[in-house]
Amino acid sequence: MKLAVIGGSAASTPALFASPQLRAAARDLDVVLVGRSRRHLGAVARAIESAGDAECASVTTVDFDAAEMRMALRGCDAILIQVRCGGYAGRARDEMFPLPFGIPGDEGIGPGGLSAAWRSWPPLCDILATVKETCPRAVVLMMTSPVSLLVRCARTAFPELRTVGICELPWTTLKEVCKTVGVDPGAVSFTYAGVNHLGWFGRIACGALDVVDAYKKHRTRAAFPSAQLIESCQGIPLKYLRLHYERGDVVSEQRARLVSRGDELQQLQTHAYDVFEAGDREAMRRALDARPTPWYEEAVGPLLGAMANRATSTVPFFLSVPSRGALAGFGDDDILEIAHRFTGDDFERIERSCDLPAETKGDLERFVRFERAASRAVAARDARALAGALEDHPWVDSAAVASAIAAAIADQDDEPVAAVRSTSST
């Protein structure tokens, strides 16, 4: 299998090839790493070979030079997009600018996520055009944040491509719930509904055992989710929904931070590159361990490993894809996060969407309505439409606030975006 990792110069990339499932398939992998910096690409390639024990059939590195990239992508079976447009400085901004409005900051959801989408879509559009030209039958795995909003943009602009978002969080949440209750996550049945990072498990059962009810008994009032919230939702919300249900507390905590998470990650990445260039195997492993990457071990690695081996998956993959009737009340082209299995040839839906209670479904409807409008605004580069989309978001309480946030998003310095459009960024 030929795999391209676009944003492959990210310091986290070697962890993908250290995941057991992909390591087992490594000898059958031709890997293309596409990134902004040739120096960083070389460092990452060295770490893959040294720290990941990957022994891939081949590892090729290319930058975003148009002709070189087109040649390198030809014949790819899978494209993993993990570019970070604007770098960690962009992420730090997305985490900070919503706070004066009393809104949590995050790179993947809310106004921060919309800001990331506004910055990311122009270069992603160029990347997807190249994929369409060179390997239109490849599976395109979107990991650039905000995942579901950018999948919607990609599906609209490039309907010929098989673009799906992928996230480990529903699966790791299910595993943690089952561990708490003492059951095997592979033995449970479940229902789930949501968009990326904002989803709810409804029924989880292991034989006659109601796992949700059993889990609820382990929750304290101070924990998230509390037993009271689980009862109200009639299910278990993912951890990012704390930004929704406990917004005031989250904003206070974020305001009290001395350094943003984006700034912390920048420091870790700078150190990792130095180690990858000159360190030994053990030093590389320590550098990788400094930033856990569960999305590789729990989702991307198992999926790519199953694709490479043409094997039926043993765990569910939660993919952001068009609804197509998965949940009543949503349009066929609305992007929802839906459980799938890989059958050895293709993805197959696990029809387990839950019937959410009215209030929770109303929250999901507003998140989806926001993403529907936001994707149109981002694709059209329409600052006024940004404000209209933000008015639909549950965290924005007035048109005036929506307009102010939209202005802050649209007024981002264009220079980093222009640079990213021609060279991209990890």
Short mmCIF file of C-alpha atoms in Angstrom, two decimals:
data_model
loop_
_atom_site.label_atom_id
_atom_site.label_comp_id
_atom_site.label_asym_id
_atom_site.label_seq_id
_atom_site.Cartn_x
_atom_site.Cartn_y
_atom_site.Cartn_z
CA MET A 1 0.00 0.00 0.00
CA LYS A 2 1.21 3.48 -0.81
CA LEU A 3 0.53 6.01 1.94
CA ALA A 4 1.11 9.75 1.86
CA VAL A 5 1.22 11.75 5.09
CA ILE A 6 0.60 15.39 4.23
CA GLY A 7 1.96 17.33 7.14
CA GLY A 8 4.44 14.50 7.53
CA SER A 9 7.10 16.76 9.02
CA ALA A 10 5.07 17.02 12.23
CA ALA A 11 7.15 15.85 15.18
CA SER A 12 4.38 13.44 16.18
CA THR A 13 4.50 11.50 12.88
CA PRO A 14 6.98 8.79 13.98
CA ALA A 15 4.47 7.70 16.62
CA LEU A 16 2.11 6.62 13.82
CA PHE A 17 4.66 4.09 12.60
CA ALA A 18 5.33 2.92 16.14
CA SER A 19 1.68 1.87 16.51
CA PRO A 20 1.52 -1.95 16.61
CA GLN A 21 -0.96 -2.37 13.77
CA LEU A 22 0.95 -0.23 11.31
CA ARG A 23 4.31 -1.60 12.40
CA ALA A 24 3.04 -5.07 11.55
CA ALA A 25 2.20 -3.92 8.02
CA ALA A 26 5.29 -1.75 7.55
CA ARG A 27 7.15 -4.00 5.11
CA ASP A 28 4.28 -3.57 2.66
CA LEU A 29 4.18 0.22 2.99
CA ASP A 30 5.59 2.75 0.58
CA VAL A 31 5.45 6.00 2.55
CA VAL A 32 5.57 9.54 1.21
CA LEU A 33 6.09 12.29 3.79
CA VAL A 34 5.04 15.72 2.52
CA GLY A 35 5.96 18.73 4.63
CA ARG A 36 7.06 22.32 4.78
CA SER A 37 10.65 21.89 5.92
CA ARG A 38 13.12 19.54 4.26
CA ARG A 39 15.20 19.60 7.43
CA HIS A 40 12.26 18.52 9.57
CA LEU A 41 11.21 15.91 7.02
CA GLY A 42 14.68 14.37 7.19
CA ALA A 43 14.57 14.37 10.99
CA VAL A 44 11.16 12.70 11.03
CA ALA A 45 12.24 10.07 8.48
CA ARG A 46 15.25 9.23 10.65
CA ALA A 47 13.01 8.89 13.70
CA ILE A 48 10.59 6.63 11.85
CA GLU A 49 13.42 4.30 10.91
CA SER A 50 15.12 4.43 14.32
CA ALA A 51 12.42 4.87 16.95
CA GLY A 52 9.46 3.35 15.20
CA ASP A 53 11.09 0.06 14.10
CA ALA A 54 8.94 0.48 11.04
CA GLU A 55 11.22 -1.00 8.35
CA CYS A 56 8.90 0.38 5.68
CA ALA A 57 9.42 -0.76 2.10
CA SER A 58 10.36 2.85 1.31
CA VAL A 59 10.15 6.30 2.89
CA THR A 60 10.27 9.28 0.53
CA THR A 61 10.28 12.91 1.63
CA VAL A 62 9.06 15.81 -0.52
CA ASP A 63 8.16 19.40 0.18
CA PHE A 64 5.15 21.23 -1.22
CA ASP A 65 6.78 21.97 -4.55
CA ALA A 66 3.85 21.44 -6.91
CA ALA A 67 5.56 19.27 -9.53
CA GLU A 68 7.43 17.12 -7.00
CA MET A 69 4.33 16.63 -4.89
CA ARG A 70 2.20 15.61 -7.88
CA MET A 71 4.77 13.02 -8.89
CA ALA A 72 5.10 11.64 -5.36
CA LEU A 73 1.35 11.25 -4.80
CA ARG A 74 0.65 9.26 -7.95
CA GLY A 75 -0.68 5.82 -7.13
CA CYS A 76 -1.36 6.51 -3.45
CA ASP A 77 -3.97 4.28 -1.84
CA ALA A 78 -4.38 6.43 1.29
CA ILE A 79 -3.74 10.08 2.09
CA LEU A 80 -3.48 11.20 5.72
CA ILE A 81 -3.92 14.98 6.00
CA GLN A 82 -2.55 16.39 9.24
CA VAL A 83 -1.27 19.81 8.20
CA ARG A 84 -1.31 22.47 10.90
CA CYS A 85 -1.81 25.68 8.98
CA GLY A 86 -0.28 28.58 10.84
CA GLY A 87 1.69 26.24 13.09
CA TYR A 88 1.35 26.19 16.85
CA ALA A 89 1.23 29.98 16.89
CA GLY A 90 -2.08 29.68 15.05
CA ARG A 91 -3.31 27.10 17.53
CA ALA A 92 -2.32 29.33 20.46
CA ARG A 93 -4.32 32.18 18.94
CA ASP A 94 -7.37 29.96 18.44
CA GLU A 95 -7.19 28.93 22.10
CA MET A 96 -6.93 32.50 23.40
CA PHE A 97 -8.99 34.95 21.35
CA PRO A 98 -12.46 33.59 22.31
CA LEU A 99 -11.82 34.03 26.04
CA PRO A 100 -12.65 37.78 26.26
CA PHE A 101 -16.09 36.88 24.87
CA GLY A 102 -16.63 34.39 27.71
CA ILE A 103 -16.29 31.47 25.29
CA PRO A 104 -13.85 28.53 25.62
CA GLY A 105 -10.93 28.48 23.23
CA ASP A 106 -10.15 25.31 21.27
CA GLU A 107 -8.54 24.51 17.92
CA GLY A 108 -11.26 22.07 16.89
CA ILE A 109 -14.61 23.33 18.15
CA GLY A 110 -16.41 26.63 18.70
CA PRO A 111 -15.03 29.97 17.44
CA GLY A 112 -11.45 28.72 17.78
CA GLY A 113 -12.25 25.83 15.47
CA LEU A 114 -13.89 28.18 12.99
CA SER A 115 -10.77 30.35 13.07
CA ALA A 116 -8.62 27.30 12.29
CA ALA A 117 -10.92 26.36 9.41
CA TRP A 118 -10.76 29.88 7.98
CA ARG A 119 -6.96 29.71 8.02
CA SER A 120 -6.71 26.10 6.82
CA TRP A 121 -9.17 25.79 3.97
CA PRO A 122 -7.23 27.68 1.24
CA PRO A 123 -4.12 25.47 1.47
CA LEU A 124 -6.23 22.36 2.00
CA CYS A 125 -8.17 23.20 -1.14
CA ASP A 126 -4.91 23.26 -3.09
CA ILE A 127 -3.83 19.95 -1.55
CA LEU A 128 -7.13 18.26 -2.36
CA ALA A 129 -6.97 19.53 -5.94
CA THR A 130 -3.60 17.81 -6.26
CA VAL A 131 -5.01 14.61 -4.77
CA LYS A 132 -7.89 14.74 -7.25
CA GLU A 133 -5.41 15.07 -10.11
CA THR A 134 -2.96 12.40 -8.98
CA CYS A 135 -4.77 9.72 -6.97
CA PRO A 136 -8.54 10.32 -7.06
CA ARG A 137 -9.37 6.82 -5.79
CA ALA A 138 -7.34 7.14 -2.61
CA VAL A 139 -9.02 7.17 0.79
CA VAL A 140 -8.43 10.64 2.24
CA LEU A 141 -8.27 10.68 6.05
CA MET A 142 -8.77 14.18 7.44
CA MET A 143 -7.12 14.92 10.76
CA THR A 144 -6.62 18.66 10.38
CA SER A 145 -8.84 20.53 12.84
CA PRO A 146 -11.72 21.23 12.84
CA VAL A 147 -12.31 17.80 11.36
CA SER A 148 -16.05 17.65 10.64
CA LEU A 149 -16.24 21.22 9.32
CA LEU A 150 -13.30 20.65 6.97
CA VAL A 151 -14.68 17.29 5.83
CA ARG A 152 -17.88 19.13 4.89
CA CYS A 153 -15.85 21.70 2.92
CA ALA A 154 -13.89 18.92 1.20
CA ARG A 155 -16.96 16.84 0.36
CA THR A 156 -18.67 19.88 -1.16
CA ALA A 157 -15.70 21.12 -3.19
CA PHE A 158 -14.37 17.69 -4.20
CA PRO A 159 -17.30 15.22 -4.23
CA GLU A 160 -15.21 12.80 -6.31
CA LEU A 161 -12.81 12.19 -3.41
CA ARG A 162 -13.39 9.73 -0.58
CA THR A 163 -12.71 12.16 2.25
CA VAL A 164 -13.54 11.07 5.78
CA GLY A 165 -12.59 12.42 9.19
CA ILE A 166 -11.20 10.10 11.81
CA CYS A 167 -10.97 10.45 15.60
CA GLU A 168 -10.05 8.12 18.44
CA LEU A 169 -12.04 9.86 21.17
CA PRO A 170 -15.33 7.91 20.96
CA TRP A 171 -13.44 4.61 21.02
CA THR A 172 -11.13 5.60 23.88
CA THR A 173 -14.17 6.90 25.80
CA LEU A 174 -15.96 3.59 25.29
CA LYS A 175 -12.86 1.71 26.44
CA GLU A 176 -12.58 3.82 29.59
CA VAL A 177 -16.26 3.34 30.42
CA CYS A 178 -15.96 -0.42 29.98
CA LYS A 179 -12.77 -0.55 32.05
CA THR A 180 -14.51 1.28 34.89
CA VAL A 181 -17.41 -1.18 34.83
CA GLY A 182 -15.20 -4.22 34.27
CA VAL A 183 -16.42 -5.42 30.88
CA ASP A 184 -14.68 -6.07 27.56
CA PRO A 185 -15.27 -3.16 25.13
CA GLY A 186 -15.19 -5.65 22.29
CA ALA A 187 -18.18 -7.46 23.81
CA VAL A 188 -20.58 -4.51 24.14
CA SER A 189 -23.25 -3.15 21.86
CA PHE A 190 -23.73 0.60 21.79
CA THR A 191 -25.42 3.56 20.19
CA TYR A 192 -23.66 6.83 19.46
CA ALA A 193 -24.48 10.19 17.86
CA GLY A 194 -22.50 13.39 17.39
CA VAL A 195 -20.03 15.41 15.40
CA ASN A 196 -16.27 15.32 15.90
CA HIS A 197 -15.41 15.79 19.60
CA LEU A 198 -19.05 16.57 20.43
CA GLY A 199 -20.89 13.27 20.75
CA TRP A 200 -22.90 11.13 23.14
CA PHE A 201 -23.08 7.39 23.78
CA GLY A 202 -26.67 6.35 24.36
CA ARG A 203 -27.17 2.71 25.17
CA ILE A 204 -24.13 0.58 26.05
CA ALA A 205 -24.92 -3.01 26.93
CA CYS A 206 -22.97 -6.16 27.68
CA GLY A 207 -25.49 -8.96 27.63
CA ALA A 208 -28.12 -8.03 30.21
CA LEU A 209 -25.87 -5.44 31.88
CA ASP A 210 -26.75 -1.77 31.33
CA VAL A 211 -23.21 -0.38 31.17
CA VAL A 212 -24.33 3.27 31.22
CA ASP A 213 -26.27 2.73 34.43
CA ALA A 214 -23.37 0.82 35.99
CA TYR A 215 -20.90 3.55 34.97
CA LYS A 216 -23.15 6.26 36.39
CA LYS A 217 -22.81 4.72 39.84
CA HIS A 218 -19.05 5.32 39.71
CA ARG A 219 -19.35 9.06 38.98
CA THR A 220 -19.08 11.74 41.62
CA ARG A 221 -20.80 15.11 41.41
CA ALA A 222 -17.45 16.84 40.75
CA ALA A 223 -16.37 14.50 37.95
CA PHE A 224 -17.12 15.03 34.28
CA PRO A 225 -19.44 13.64 33.28
CA SER A 226 -21.28 13.52 36.58
CA ALA A 227 -24.01 11.02 37.32
CA GLN A 228 -26.50 13.88 37.14
CA LEU A 229 -25.35 14.90 33.65
CA ILE A 230 -25.44 11.30 32.43
CA GLU A 231 -28.99 11.05 33.72
CA SER A 232 -29.96 14.30 31.99
CA CYS A 233 -28.35 13.30 28.69
CA GLN A 234 -29.63 9.72 28.97
CA GLY A 235 -26.14 8.77 27.92
CA ILE A 236 -22.43 9.53 28.27
CA PRO A 237 -21.01 12.71 26.68
CA LEU A 238 -17.47 12.88 25.32
CA LYS A 239 -15.00 14.89 27.40
CA TYR A 240 -14.95 17.89 25.04
CA LEU A 241 -18.60 18.48 25.86
CA ARG A 242 -17.38 19.85 29.16
CA LEU A 243 -16.69 23.02 27.14
CA HIS A 244 -20.43 23.06 26.41
CA TYR A 245 -21.95 22.01 29.73
CA GLU A 246 -19.44 23.76 32.01
CA ARG A 247 -18.43 26.73 29.87
CA GLY A 248 -17.95 29.18 32.73
CA ASP A 249 -15.59 26.88 34.62
CA VAL A 250 -13.59 26.09 31.48
CA VAL A 251 -13.19 29.77 30.57
CA SER A 252 -11.97 30.56 34.09
CA GLU A 253 -9.45 27.73 33.95
CA GLN A 254 -8.20 28.77 30.51
CA ARG A 255 -7.84 32.40 31.56
CA ALA A 256 -5.73 31.29 34.53
CA ARG A 257 -3.25 29.37 32.36
CA LEU A 258 0.13 31.07 32.04
CA VAL A 259 0.94 29.33 28.75
CA SER A 260 -1.45 28.06 26.08
CA ARG A 261 -1.39 24.42 25.02
CA GLY A 262 -0.24 25.57 21.60
CA ASP A 263 2.82 27.23 23.14
CA GLU A 264 3.58 24.11 25.18
CA LEU A 265 3.40 21.92 22.08
CA GLN A 266 5.70 24.27 20.17
CA GLN A 267 8.36 23.77 22.83
CA LEU A 268 7.95 19.99 22.71
CA GLN A 269 8.20 20.00 18.91
CA THR A 270 11.37 22.10 18.85
CA HIS A 271 13.04 19.70 21.28
CA ALA A 272 11.82 16.66 19.33
CA TYR A 273 13.37 17.84 16.05
CA ASP A 274 16.75 18.28 17.75
CA VAL A 275 16.54 14.76 19.16
CA PHE A 276 15.37 13.23 15.86
CA GLU A 277 18.34 14.73 14.04
CA ALA A 278 21.08 13.56 16.37
CA GLY A 279 19.72 11.47 19.24
CA ASP A 280 19.84 7.73 19.75
CA ARG A 281 16.86 5.38 19.74
CA GLU A 282 16.08 5.75 23.44
CA ALA A 283 16.23 9.55 23.29
CA MET A 284 13.83 9.50 20.35
CA ARG A 285 11.39 7.33 22.22
CA ARG A 286 11.46 9.69 25.19
CA ALA A 287 10.84 12.66 22.90
CA LEU A 288 7.84 10.90 21.36
CA ASP A 289 6.50 9.85 24.76
CA ALA A 290 6.54 13.48 25.91
CA ARG A 291 3.46 14.06 23.80
CA PRO A 292 0.93 11.19 23.87
CA THR A 293 -0.69 10.55 20.48
CA PRO A 294 -3.68 8.25 21.10
CA TRP A 295 -5.19 9.12 17.71
CA TYR A 296 -2.41 7.12 16.05
CA GLU A 297 -2.47 4.12 18.37
CA GLU A 298 -6.24 3.89 18.78
CA ALA A 299 -7.58 4.98 15.38
CA VAL A 300 -5.29 5.91 12.49
CA GLY A 301 -2.74 3.13 12.98
CA PRO A 302 -5.33 0.33 13.29
CA LEU A 303 -7.27 1.62 10.29
CA LEU A 304 -4.25 1.97 8.01
CA GLY A 305 -2.98 -1.40 9.23
CA ALA A 306 -6.30 -3.03 8.33
CA MET A 307 -6.23 -1.36 4.91
CA ALA A 308 -2.65 -2.47 4.25
CA ASN A 309 -3.41 -6.06 5.25
CA ARG A 310 -6.89 -6.02 3.65
CA ALA A 311 -8.13 -7.35 6.97
CA THR A 312 -11.45 -7.04 8.76
CA SER A 313 -11.07 -4.66 11.69
CA THR A 314 -11.68 -5.86 15.21
CA VAL A 315 -12.45 -2.42 16.64
CA PRO A 316 -14.91 0.25 15.48
CA PHE A 317 -13.65 3.36 13.71
CA PHE A 318 -15.55 6.57 14.26
CA LEU A 319 -15.57 8.45 10.96
CA SER A 320 -16.93 11.89 10.07
CA VAL A 321 -19.01 11.22 6.96
CA PRO A 322 -22.30 12.36 5.37
CA SER A 323 -25.28 11.26 7.47
CA ARG A 324 -27.29 9.68 4.65
CA GLY A 325 -30.14 8.79 6.95
CA ALA A 326 -28.07 7.72 9.95
CA LEU A 327 -30.00 9.97 12.33
CA ALA A 328 -33.53 11.30 11.92
CA GLY A 329 -33.82 15.05 11.46
CA PHE A 330 -30.48 15.57 9.72
CA GLY A 331 -29.80 16.10 6.03
CA ASP A 332 -28.11 13.44 3.95
CA ASP A 333 -25.08 15.69 3.45
CA ASP A 334 -24.78 16.75 7.10
CA ILE A 335 -21.47 15.47 8.48
CA LEU A 336 -21.94 13.23 11.51
CA GLU A 337 -19.52 10.98 13.37
CA ILE A 338 -20.60 7.40 12.72
CA ALA A 339 -19.14 4.05 13.81
CA HIS A 340 -17.72 1.88 11.01
CA ARG A 341 -15.79 -1.31 10.58
CA PHE A 342 -13.30 -2.03 7.82
CA THR A 343 -14.26 -5.22 6.01
CA GLY A 344 -11.00 -5.83 4.17
CA ASP A 345 -12.18 -3.97 1.09
CA ASP A 346 -14.16 -0.98 2.29
CA PHE A 347 -15.84 0.75 5.21
CA GLU A 348 -19.13 -0.61 6.49
CA ARG A 349 -21.42 1.34 8.79
CA ILE A 350 -22.32 -0.06 12.15
CA GLU A 351 -25.92 1.13 12.37
CA ARG A 352 -25.90 2.23 15.98
CA SER A 353 -27.00 5.86 16.01
CA CYS A 354 -28.86 6.68 19.20
CA ASP A 355 -32.16 8.46 19.59
CA LEU A 356 -31.05 11.38 21.73
CA PRO A 357 -33.40 13.05 24.22
CA ALA A 358 -34.96 16.27 22.95
CA GLU A 359 -32.62 18.74 24.69
CA THR A 360 -29.46 16.86 23.72
CA LYS A 361 -30.63 16.39 20.15
CA GLY A 362 -31.36 20.12 20.05
CA ASP A 363 -27.74 20.79 21.03
CA LEU A 364 -26.49 18.50 18.28
CA GLU A 365 -28.82 20.14 15.76
CA ARG A 366 -27.35 23.54 16.61
CA PHE A 367 -23.78 22.27 16.28
CA VAL A 368 -24.61 20.80 12.88
CA ARG A 369 -26.51 23.90 11.76
CA PHE A 370 -23.48 25.99 12.72
CA GLU A 371 -21.11 23.75 10.75
CA ARG A 372 -23.44 23.80 7.76
CA ALA A 373 -23.40 27.60 7.63
CA ALA A 374 -19.74 27.89 8.67
CA SER A 375 -18.53 25.62 5.87
CA ARG A 376 -20.24 27.81 3.29
CA ALA A 377 -18.70 30.95 4.82
CA VAL A 378 -15.22 29.41 4.94
CA ALA A 379 -15.37 28.14 1.36
CA ALA A 380 -16.65 31.49 0.07
CA ARG A 381 -14.22 33.55 2.22
CA ASP A 382 -17.29 35.53 3.31
CA ALA A 383 -16.71 37.39 6.59
CA ARG A 384 -20.37 38.44 6.87
CA ALA A 385 -21.46 34.84 6.52
CA LEU A 386 -19.07 33.93 9.34
CA ALA A 387 -21.10 36.13 11.66
CA GLY A 388 -24.34 34.49 10.53
CA ALA A 389 -22.89 31.04 11.19
CA LEU A 390 -21.72 32.06 14.65
CA GLU A 391 -25.22 33.23 15.54
CA ASP A 392 -26.26 29.58 15.18
CA HIS A 393 -23.61 28.38 17.64
CA PRO A 394 -24.88 27.46 21.15
CA TRP A 395 -22.04 29.38 22.84
CA VAL A 396 -22.70 32.71 21.10
CA ASP A 397 -25.47 34.67 22.81
CA SER A 398 -25.94 37.70 20.56
CA ALA A 399 -25.53 39.02 17.03
CA ALA A 400 -23.11 41.64 18.35
CA VAL A 401 -20.82 38.98 19.82
CA ALA A 402 -21.08 36.94 16.60
CA SER A 403 -20.02 39.97 14.54
CA ALA A 404 -17.10 40.74 16.85
CA ILE A 405 -15.84 37.15 16.74
CA ALA A 406 -16.24 37.00 12.95
CA ALA A 407 -14.16 40.16 12.63
CA ALA A 408 -11.44 38.67 14.83
CA ILE A 409 -11.36 35.57 12.63
CA ALA A 410 -11.38 37.38 9.29
CA ASP A 411 -8.80 39.90 10.44
CA GLN A 412 -6.12 37.28 11.01
CA ASP A 413 -2.77 38.27 9.52
CA ASP A 414 -2.85 37.07 5.90
CA GLU A 415 0.91 36.54 5.68
CA PRO A 416 1.05 33.17 7.48
CA VAL A 417 -1.91 31.96 5.43
CA ALA A 418 -0.24 32.97 2.18
CA ALA A 419 2.96 31.24 3.20
CA VAL A 420 1.09 28.11 4.18
CA ARG A 421 -0.81 28.12 0.88
CA SER A 422 2.41 27.75 -1.05
CA THR A 423 4.39 25.55 1.34
CA SER A 424 1.96 24.26 4.01
CA SER A 425 2.84 23.73 7.64
CA THR A 426 2.91 20.92 10.17
#
